[in-house]
PDB file of C-alpha atoms in Angstrom:
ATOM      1  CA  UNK A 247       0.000   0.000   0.000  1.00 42.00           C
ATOM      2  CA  UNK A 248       2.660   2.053   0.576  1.00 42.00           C
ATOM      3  CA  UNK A 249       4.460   1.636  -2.570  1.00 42.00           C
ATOM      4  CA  UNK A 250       1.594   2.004  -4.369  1.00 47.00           C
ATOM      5  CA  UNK A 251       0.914   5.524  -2.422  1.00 50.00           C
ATOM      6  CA  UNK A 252       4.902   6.407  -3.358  1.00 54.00           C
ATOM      7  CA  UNK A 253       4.660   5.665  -7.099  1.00 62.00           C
ATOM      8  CA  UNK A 254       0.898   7.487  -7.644  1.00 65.00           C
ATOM      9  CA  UNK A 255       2.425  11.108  -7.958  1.00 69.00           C
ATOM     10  CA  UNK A 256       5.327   9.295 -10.307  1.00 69.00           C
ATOM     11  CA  UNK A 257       2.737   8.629 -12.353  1.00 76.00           C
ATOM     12  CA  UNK A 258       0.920  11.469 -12.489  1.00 88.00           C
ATOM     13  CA  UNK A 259       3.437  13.285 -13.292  1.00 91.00           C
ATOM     14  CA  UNK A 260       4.190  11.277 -16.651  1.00 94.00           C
ATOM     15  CA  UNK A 261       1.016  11.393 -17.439  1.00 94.00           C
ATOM     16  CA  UNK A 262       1.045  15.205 -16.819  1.00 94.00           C
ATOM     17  CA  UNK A 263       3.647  15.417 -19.139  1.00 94.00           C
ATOM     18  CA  UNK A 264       1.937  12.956 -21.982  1.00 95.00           C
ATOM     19  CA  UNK A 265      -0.925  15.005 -22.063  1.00 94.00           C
ATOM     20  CA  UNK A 266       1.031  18.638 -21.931  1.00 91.00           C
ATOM     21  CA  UNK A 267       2.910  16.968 -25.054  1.00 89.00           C
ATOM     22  CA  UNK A 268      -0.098  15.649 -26.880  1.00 91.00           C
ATOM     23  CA  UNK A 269      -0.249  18.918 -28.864  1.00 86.00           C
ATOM     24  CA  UNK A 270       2.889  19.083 -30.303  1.00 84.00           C
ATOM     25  CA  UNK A 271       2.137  16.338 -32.590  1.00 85.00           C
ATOM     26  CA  UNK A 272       0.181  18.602 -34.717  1.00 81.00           C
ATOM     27  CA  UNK A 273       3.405  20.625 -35.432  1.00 78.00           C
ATOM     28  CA  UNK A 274       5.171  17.035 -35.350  1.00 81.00           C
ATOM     29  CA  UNK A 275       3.543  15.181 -38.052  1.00 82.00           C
ATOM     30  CA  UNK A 276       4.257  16.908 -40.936  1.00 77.00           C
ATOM     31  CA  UNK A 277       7.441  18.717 -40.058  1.00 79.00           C
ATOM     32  CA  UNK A 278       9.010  14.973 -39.571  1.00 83.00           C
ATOM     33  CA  UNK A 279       7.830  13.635 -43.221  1.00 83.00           C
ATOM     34  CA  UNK A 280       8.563  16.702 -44.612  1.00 82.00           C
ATOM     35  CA  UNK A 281      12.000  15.949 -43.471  1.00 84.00           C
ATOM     36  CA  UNK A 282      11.997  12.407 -44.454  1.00 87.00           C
ATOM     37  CA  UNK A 283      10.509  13.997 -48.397  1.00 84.00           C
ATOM     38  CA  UNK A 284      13.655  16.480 -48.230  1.00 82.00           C
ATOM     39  CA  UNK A 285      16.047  13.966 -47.445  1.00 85.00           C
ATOM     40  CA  UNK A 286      15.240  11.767 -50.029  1.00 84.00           C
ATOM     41  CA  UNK A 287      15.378  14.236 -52.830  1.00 77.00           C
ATOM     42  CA  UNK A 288      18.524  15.425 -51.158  1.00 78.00           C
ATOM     43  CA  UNK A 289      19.907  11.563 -52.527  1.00 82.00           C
ATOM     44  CA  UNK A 290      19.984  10.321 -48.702  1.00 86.00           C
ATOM     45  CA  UNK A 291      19.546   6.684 -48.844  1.00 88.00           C
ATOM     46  CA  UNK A 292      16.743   5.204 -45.945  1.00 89.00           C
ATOM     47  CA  UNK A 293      19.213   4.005 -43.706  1.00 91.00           C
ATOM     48  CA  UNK A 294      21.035   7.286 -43.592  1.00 89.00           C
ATOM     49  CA  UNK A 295      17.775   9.433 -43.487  1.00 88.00           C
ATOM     50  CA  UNK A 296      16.815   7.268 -40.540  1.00 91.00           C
ATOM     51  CA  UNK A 297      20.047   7.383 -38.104  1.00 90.00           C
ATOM     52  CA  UNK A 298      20.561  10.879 -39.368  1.00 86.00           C
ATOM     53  CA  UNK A 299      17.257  11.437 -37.603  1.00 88.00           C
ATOM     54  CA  UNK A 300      17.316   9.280 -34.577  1.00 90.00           C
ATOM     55  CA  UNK A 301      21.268  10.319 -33.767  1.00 87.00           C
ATOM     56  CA  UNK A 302      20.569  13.709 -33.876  1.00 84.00           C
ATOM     57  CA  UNK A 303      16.848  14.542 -33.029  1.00 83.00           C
ATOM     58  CA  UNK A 304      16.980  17.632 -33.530  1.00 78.00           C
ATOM     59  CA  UNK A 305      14.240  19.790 -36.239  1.00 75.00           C
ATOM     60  CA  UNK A 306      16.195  22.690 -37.143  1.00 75.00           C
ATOM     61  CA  UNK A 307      19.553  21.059 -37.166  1.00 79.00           C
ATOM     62  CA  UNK A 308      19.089  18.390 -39.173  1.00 82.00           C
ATOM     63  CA  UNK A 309      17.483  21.048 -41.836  1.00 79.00           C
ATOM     64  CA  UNK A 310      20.078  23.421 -41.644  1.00 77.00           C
ATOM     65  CA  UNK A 311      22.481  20.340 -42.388  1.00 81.00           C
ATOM     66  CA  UNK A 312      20.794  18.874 -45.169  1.00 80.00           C
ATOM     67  CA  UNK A 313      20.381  22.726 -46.802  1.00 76.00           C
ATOM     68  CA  UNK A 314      24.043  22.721 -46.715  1.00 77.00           C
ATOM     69  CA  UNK A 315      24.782  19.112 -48.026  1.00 79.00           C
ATOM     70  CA  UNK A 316      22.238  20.151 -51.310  1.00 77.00           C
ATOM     71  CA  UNK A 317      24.575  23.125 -51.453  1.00 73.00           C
ATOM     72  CA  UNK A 318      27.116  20.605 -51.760  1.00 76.00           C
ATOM     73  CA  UNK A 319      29.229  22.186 -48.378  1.00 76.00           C
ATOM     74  CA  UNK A 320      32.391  20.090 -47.255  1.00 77.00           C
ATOM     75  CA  UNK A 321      31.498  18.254 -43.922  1.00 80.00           C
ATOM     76  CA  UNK A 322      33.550  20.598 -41.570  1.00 81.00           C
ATOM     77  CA  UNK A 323      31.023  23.618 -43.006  1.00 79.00           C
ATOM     78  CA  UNK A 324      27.415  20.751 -42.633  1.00 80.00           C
ATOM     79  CA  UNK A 325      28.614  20.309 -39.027  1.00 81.00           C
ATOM     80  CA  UNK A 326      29.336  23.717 -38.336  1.00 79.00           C
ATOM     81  CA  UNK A 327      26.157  24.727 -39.356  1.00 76.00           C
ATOM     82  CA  UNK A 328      24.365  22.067 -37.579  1.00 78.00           C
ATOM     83  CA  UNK A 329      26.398  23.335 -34.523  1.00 78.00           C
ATOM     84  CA  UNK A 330      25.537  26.426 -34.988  1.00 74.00           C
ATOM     85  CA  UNK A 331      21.793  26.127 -34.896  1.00 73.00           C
ATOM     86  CA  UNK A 332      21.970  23.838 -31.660  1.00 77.00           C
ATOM     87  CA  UNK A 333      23.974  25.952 -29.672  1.00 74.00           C
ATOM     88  CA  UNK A 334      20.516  26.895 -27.891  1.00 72.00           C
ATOM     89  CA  UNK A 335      20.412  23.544 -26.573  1.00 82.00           C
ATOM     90  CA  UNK A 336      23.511  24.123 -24.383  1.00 81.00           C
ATOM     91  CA  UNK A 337      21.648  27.144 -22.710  1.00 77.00           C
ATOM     92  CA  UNK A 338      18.736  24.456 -22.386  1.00 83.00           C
ATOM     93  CA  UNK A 339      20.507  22.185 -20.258  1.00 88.00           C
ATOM     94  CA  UNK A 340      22.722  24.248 -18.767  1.00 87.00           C
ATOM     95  CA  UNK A 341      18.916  25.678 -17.302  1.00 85.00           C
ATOM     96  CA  UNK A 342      17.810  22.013 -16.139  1.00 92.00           C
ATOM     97  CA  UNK A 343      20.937  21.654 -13.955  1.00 93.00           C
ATOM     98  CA  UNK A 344      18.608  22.862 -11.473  1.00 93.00           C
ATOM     99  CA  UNK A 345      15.755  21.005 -11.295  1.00 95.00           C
ATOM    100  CA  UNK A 346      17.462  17.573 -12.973  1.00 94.00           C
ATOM    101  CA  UNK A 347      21.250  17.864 -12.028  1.00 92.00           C
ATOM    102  CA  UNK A 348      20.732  15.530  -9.145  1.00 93.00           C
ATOM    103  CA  UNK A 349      19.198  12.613 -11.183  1.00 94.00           C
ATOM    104  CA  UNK A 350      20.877   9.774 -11.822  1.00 95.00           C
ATOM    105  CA  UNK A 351      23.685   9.689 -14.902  1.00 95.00           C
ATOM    106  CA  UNK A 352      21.554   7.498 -17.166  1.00 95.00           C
ATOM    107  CA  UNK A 353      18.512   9.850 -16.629  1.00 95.00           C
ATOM    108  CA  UNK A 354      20.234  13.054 -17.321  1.00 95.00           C
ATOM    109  CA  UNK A 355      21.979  11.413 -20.608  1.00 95.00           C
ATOM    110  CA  UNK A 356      18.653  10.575 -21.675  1.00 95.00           C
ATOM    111  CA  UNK A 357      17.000  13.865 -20.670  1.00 95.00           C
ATOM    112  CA  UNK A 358      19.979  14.900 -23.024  1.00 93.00           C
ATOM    113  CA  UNK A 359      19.157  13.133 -26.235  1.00 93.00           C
ATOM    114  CA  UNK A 360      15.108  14.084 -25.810  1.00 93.00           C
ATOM    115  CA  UNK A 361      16.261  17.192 -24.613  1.00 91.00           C
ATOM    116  CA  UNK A 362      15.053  19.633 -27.857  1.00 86.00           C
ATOM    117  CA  UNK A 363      12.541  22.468 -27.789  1.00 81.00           C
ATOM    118  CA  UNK A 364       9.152  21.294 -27.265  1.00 83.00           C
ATOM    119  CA  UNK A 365      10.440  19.095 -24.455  1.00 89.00           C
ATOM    120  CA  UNK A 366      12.486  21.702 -22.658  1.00 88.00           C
ATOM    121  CA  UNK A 367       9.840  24.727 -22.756  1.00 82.00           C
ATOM    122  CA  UNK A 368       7.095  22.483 -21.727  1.00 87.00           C
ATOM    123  CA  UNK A 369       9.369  21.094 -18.529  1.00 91.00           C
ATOM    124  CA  UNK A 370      10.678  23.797 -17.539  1.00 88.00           C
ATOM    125  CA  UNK A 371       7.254  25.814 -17.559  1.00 86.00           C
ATOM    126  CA  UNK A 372       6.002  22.865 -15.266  1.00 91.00           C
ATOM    127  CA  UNK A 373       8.972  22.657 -12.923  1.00 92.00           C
ATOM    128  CA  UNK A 374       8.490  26.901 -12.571  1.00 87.00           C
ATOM    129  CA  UNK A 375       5.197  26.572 -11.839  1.00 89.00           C
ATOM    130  CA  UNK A 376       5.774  23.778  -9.168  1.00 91.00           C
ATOM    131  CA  UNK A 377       9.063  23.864  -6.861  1.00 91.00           C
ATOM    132  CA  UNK A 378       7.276  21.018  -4.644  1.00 91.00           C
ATOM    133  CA  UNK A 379       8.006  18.673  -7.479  1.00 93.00           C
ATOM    134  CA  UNK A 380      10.837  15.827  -6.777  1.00 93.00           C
ATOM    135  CA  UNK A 381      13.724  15.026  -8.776  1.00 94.00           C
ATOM    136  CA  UNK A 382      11.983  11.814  -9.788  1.00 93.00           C
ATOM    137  CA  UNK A 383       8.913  13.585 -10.946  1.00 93.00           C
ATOM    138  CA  UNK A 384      10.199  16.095 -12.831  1.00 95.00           C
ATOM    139  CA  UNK A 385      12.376  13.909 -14.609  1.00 95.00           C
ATOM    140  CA  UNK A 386       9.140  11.442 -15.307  1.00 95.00           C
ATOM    141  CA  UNK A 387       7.609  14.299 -16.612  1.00 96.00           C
ATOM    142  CA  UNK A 388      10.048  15.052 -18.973  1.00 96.00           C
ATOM    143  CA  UNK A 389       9.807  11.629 -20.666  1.00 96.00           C
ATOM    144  CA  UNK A 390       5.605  12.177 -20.715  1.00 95.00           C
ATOM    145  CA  UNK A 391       6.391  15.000 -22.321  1.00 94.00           C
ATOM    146  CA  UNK A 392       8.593  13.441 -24.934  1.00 95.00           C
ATOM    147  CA  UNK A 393       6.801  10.256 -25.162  1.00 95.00           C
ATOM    148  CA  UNK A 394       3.895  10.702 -27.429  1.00 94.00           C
ATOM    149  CA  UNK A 395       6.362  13.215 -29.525  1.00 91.00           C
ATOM    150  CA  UNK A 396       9.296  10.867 -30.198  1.00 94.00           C
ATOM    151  CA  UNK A 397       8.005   7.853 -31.772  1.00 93.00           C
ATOM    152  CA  UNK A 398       5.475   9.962 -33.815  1.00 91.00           C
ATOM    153  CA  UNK A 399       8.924  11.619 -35.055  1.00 91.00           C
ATOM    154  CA  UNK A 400      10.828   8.915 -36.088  1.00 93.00           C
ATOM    155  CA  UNK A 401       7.699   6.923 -37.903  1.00 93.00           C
ATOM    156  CA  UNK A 402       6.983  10.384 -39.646  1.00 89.00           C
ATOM    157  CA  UNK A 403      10.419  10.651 -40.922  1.00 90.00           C
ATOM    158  CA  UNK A 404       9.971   6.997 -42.415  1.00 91.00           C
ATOM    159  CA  UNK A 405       6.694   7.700 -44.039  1.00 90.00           C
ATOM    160  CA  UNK A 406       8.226  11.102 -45.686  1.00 85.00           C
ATOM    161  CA  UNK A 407      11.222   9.081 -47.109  1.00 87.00           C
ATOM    162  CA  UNK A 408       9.435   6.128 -48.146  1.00 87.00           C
ATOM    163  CA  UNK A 409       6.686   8.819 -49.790  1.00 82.00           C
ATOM    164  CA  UNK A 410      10.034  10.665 -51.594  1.00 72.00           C
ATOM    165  CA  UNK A 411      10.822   8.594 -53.644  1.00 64.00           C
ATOM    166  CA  UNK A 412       7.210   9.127 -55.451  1.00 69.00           C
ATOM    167  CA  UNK A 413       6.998  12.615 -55.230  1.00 62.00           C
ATOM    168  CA  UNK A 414       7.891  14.314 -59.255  1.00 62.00           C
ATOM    169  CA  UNK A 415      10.805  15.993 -59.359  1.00 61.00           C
ATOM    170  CA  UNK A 416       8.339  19.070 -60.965  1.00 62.00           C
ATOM    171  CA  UNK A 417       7.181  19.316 -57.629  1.00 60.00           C
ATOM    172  CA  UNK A 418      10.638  21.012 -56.520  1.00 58.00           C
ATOM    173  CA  UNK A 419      10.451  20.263 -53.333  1.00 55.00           C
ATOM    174  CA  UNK A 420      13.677  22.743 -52.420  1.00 57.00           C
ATOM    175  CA  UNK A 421      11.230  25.458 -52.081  1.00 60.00           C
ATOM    176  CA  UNK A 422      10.146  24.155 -49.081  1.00 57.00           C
ATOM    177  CA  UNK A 423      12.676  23.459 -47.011  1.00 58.00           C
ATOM    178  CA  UNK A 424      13.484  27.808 -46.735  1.00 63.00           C
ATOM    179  CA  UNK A 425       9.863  28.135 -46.561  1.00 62.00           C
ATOM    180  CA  UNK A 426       9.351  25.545 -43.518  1.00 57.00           C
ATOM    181  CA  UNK A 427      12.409  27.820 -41.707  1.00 62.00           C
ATOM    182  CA  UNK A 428      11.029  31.216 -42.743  1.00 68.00           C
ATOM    183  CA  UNK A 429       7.855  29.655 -40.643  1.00 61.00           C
ATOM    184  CA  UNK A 430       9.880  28.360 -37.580  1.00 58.00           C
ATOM    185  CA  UNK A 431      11.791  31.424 -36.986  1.00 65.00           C
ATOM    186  CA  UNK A 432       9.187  33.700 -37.716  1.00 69.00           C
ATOM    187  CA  UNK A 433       7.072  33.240 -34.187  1.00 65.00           C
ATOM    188  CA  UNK A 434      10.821  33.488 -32.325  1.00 66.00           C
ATOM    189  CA  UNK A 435      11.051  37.051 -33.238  1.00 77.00           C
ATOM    190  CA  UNK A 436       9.736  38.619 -30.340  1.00 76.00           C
ATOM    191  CA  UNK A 437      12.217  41.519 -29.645  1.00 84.00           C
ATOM    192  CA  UNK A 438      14.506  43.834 -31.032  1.00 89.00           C
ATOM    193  CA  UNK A 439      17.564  41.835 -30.484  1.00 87.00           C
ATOM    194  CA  UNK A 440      16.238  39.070 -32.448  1.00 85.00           C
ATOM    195  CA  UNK A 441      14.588  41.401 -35.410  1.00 90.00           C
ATOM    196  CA  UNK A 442      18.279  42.848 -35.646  1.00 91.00           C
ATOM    197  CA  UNK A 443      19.621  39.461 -35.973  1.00 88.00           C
ATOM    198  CA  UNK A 444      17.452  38.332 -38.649  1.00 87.00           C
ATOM    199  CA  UNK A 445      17.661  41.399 -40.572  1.00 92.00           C
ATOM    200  CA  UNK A 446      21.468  41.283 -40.137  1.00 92.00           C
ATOM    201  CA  UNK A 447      21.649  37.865 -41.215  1.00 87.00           C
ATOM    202  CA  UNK A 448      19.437  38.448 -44.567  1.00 88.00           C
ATOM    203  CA  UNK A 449      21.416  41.170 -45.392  1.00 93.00           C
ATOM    204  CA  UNK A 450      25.052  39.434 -45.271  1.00 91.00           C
ATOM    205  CA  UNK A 451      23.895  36.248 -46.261  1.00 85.00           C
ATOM    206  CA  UNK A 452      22.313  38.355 -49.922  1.00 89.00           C
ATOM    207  CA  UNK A 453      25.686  39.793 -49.862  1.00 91.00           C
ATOM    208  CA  UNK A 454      27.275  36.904 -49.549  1.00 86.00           C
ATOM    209  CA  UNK A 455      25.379  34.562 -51.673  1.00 80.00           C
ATOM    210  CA  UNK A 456      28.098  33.867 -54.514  1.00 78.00           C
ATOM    211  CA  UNK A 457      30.544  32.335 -51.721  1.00 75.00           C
ATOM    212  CA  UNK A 458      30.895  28.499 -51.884  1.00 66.00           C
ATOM    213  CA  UNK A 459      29.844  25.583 -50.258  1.00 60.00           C
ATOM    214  CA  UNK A 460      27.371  28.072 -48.495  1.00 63.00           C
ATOM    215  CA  UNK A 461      30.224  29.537 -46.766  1.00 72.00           C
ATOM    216  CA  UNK A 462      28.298  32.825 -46.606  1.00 76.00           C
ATOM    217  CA  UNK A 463      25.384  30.943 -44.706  1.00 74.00           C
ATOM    218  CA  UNK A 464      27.734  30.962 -41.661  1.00 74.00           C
ATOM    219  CA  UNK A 465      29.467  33.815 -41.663  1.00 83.00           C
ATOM    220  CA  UNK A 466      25.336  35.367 -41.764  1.00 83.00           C
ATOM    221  CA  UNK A 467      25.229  33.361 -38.651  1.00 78.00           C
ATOM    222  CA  UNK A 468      27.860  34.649 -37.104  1.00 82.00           C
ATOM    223  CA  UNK A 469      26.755  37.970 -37.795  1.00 88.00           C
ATOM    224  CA  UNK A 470      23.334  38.010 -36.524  1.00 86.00           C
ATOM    225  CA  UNK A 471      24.636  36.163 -33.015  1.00 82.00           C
ATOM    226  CA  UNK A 472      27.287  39.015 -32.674  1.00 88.00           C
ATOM    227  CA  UNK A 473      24.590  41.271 -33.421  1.00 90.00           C
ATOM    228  CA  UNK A 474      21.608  39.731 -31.384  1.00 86.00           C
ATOM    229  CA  UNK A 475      24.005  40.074 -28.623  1.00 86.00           C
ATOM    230  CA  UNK A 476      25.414  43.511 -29.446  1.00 90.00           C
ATOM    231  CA  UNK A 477      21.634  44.583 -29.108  1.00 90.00           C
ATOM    232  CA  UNK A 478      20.594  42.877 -26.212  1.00 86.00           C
ATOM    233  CA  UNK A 479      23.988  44.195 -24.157  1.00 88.00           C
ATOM    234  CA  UNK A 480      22.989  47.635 -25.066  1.00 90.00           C
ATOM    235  CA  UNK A 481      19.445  47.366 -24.378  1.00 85.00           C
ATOM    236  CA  UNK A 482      20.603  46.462 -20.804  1.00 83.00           C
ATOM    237  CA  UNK A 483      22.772  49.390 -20.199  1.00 84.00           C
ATOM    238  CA  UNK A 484      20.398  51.709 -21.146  1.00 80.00           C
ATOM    239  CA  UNK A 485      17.507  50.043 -18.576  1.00 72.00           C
TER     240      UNK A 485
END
């Protein structure tokens, strides 16, 4: 009775976290196949589609990588780019430390690899909202929150790759992968650090645009970070 009494809030709090990561499967669905379509037409074989998308997990990444491999980028400059669009995820866990850093090692590696956007704002919005929680719960509702997301990712990704090789050529499906960024950062402007970032890194990466192996891609990136941050820092002094 008593162990069933202990593991009820465990529960709950999975559970808490299923349901808070229900919705996201709406943006999941067809963001996943669209990557699986992309990567196809981008020549990746299945089995490279597939552990490109279960090693690295990661939405924006993995686009930004494959943009750069149709470019026909050497690897150092793919990586680098992929880098570059997950450094976020080092602020993300360096923000957990709190509420996870006491967990077991084989939790917090595999709060790690589920660690991406939808799973981070969602926990950390919960473990805000309620200090009481335990180490053990929040990291059970981490996992709720990745668990209907996950597998819905990975099957997606299958469908859009085994659907690729179908899809006409006419269809020219390269228009979408700048159009499916232009939506994701689009929302994530929300101040005038990040406005002066993006408009930064149109401008260069226009300017830029006859550089190879999308060499002026990253140094745009560059750019806007040094000038997101300029921004922000000067923002602050004047407040």
């Amino acid at each position: 009775m008593t162990v069933s009494t202990a593991k009820a809030p465990a529960r709950n709090a999975f559970w808490a976290g299923f349901r808070d990561g229900l919705p996201f499967i709406f943006v999941v669905i067809p963001f996943s196949m669209l990557f699986g379509v992309v990567a196809t037409d981008a020549g990746l074989t299945l089995a490279q589609a597939m552990g490109f998308t279960v090693l690295v997990i990661a939405g924006a990444a993995q686009f930004a990588a494959l943009q750069m491999m149709m470019e026909n980028a050497a690897l150092p400059l793919v990586m680098l780019a992929a880098l570059a669009v997950n450094l976020r995820m080092a602020m993300y866990s360096a923000s957990l430390v709190p509420y996870l850093g006491a967990a077991p090692l084989w939790k917090r590696a595999l709060v790690a690899y589920l660690n991406f956007d939808q799973t981070y704002l969602t926990s950390i919005t919960r473990y805000e909202a309620r200090p009481e929680m335990s180490v053990s719960q929040r990291f059970l509702y981490f996992m709720g929150v990745a668990a209907p997301i996950t597998p819905l990712w990975y099957g997606m990704t299958l469908l859009g790759i085994l659907l690729g090789s179908s899809v006409p050529d006419n269809w020219a499906l390269d228009f979408i992968l700048p159009i499916t960024f232009l939506a994701m950062v689009g929302p994530m402007l929300k101040s005038l650090a990040h406005l002066a970032a993006a408009a930064v890194s149109v401008v260069v990466a226009l300017l830029l645009i006859g550089l190879p192996s999308g060499t002026g891609l990253l140094i745009a990136a560059g750019a806007a970070m040094v000038t997101g941050a300029a921004v922000e820092t000067w923002q602050e002094r004047r407040q």
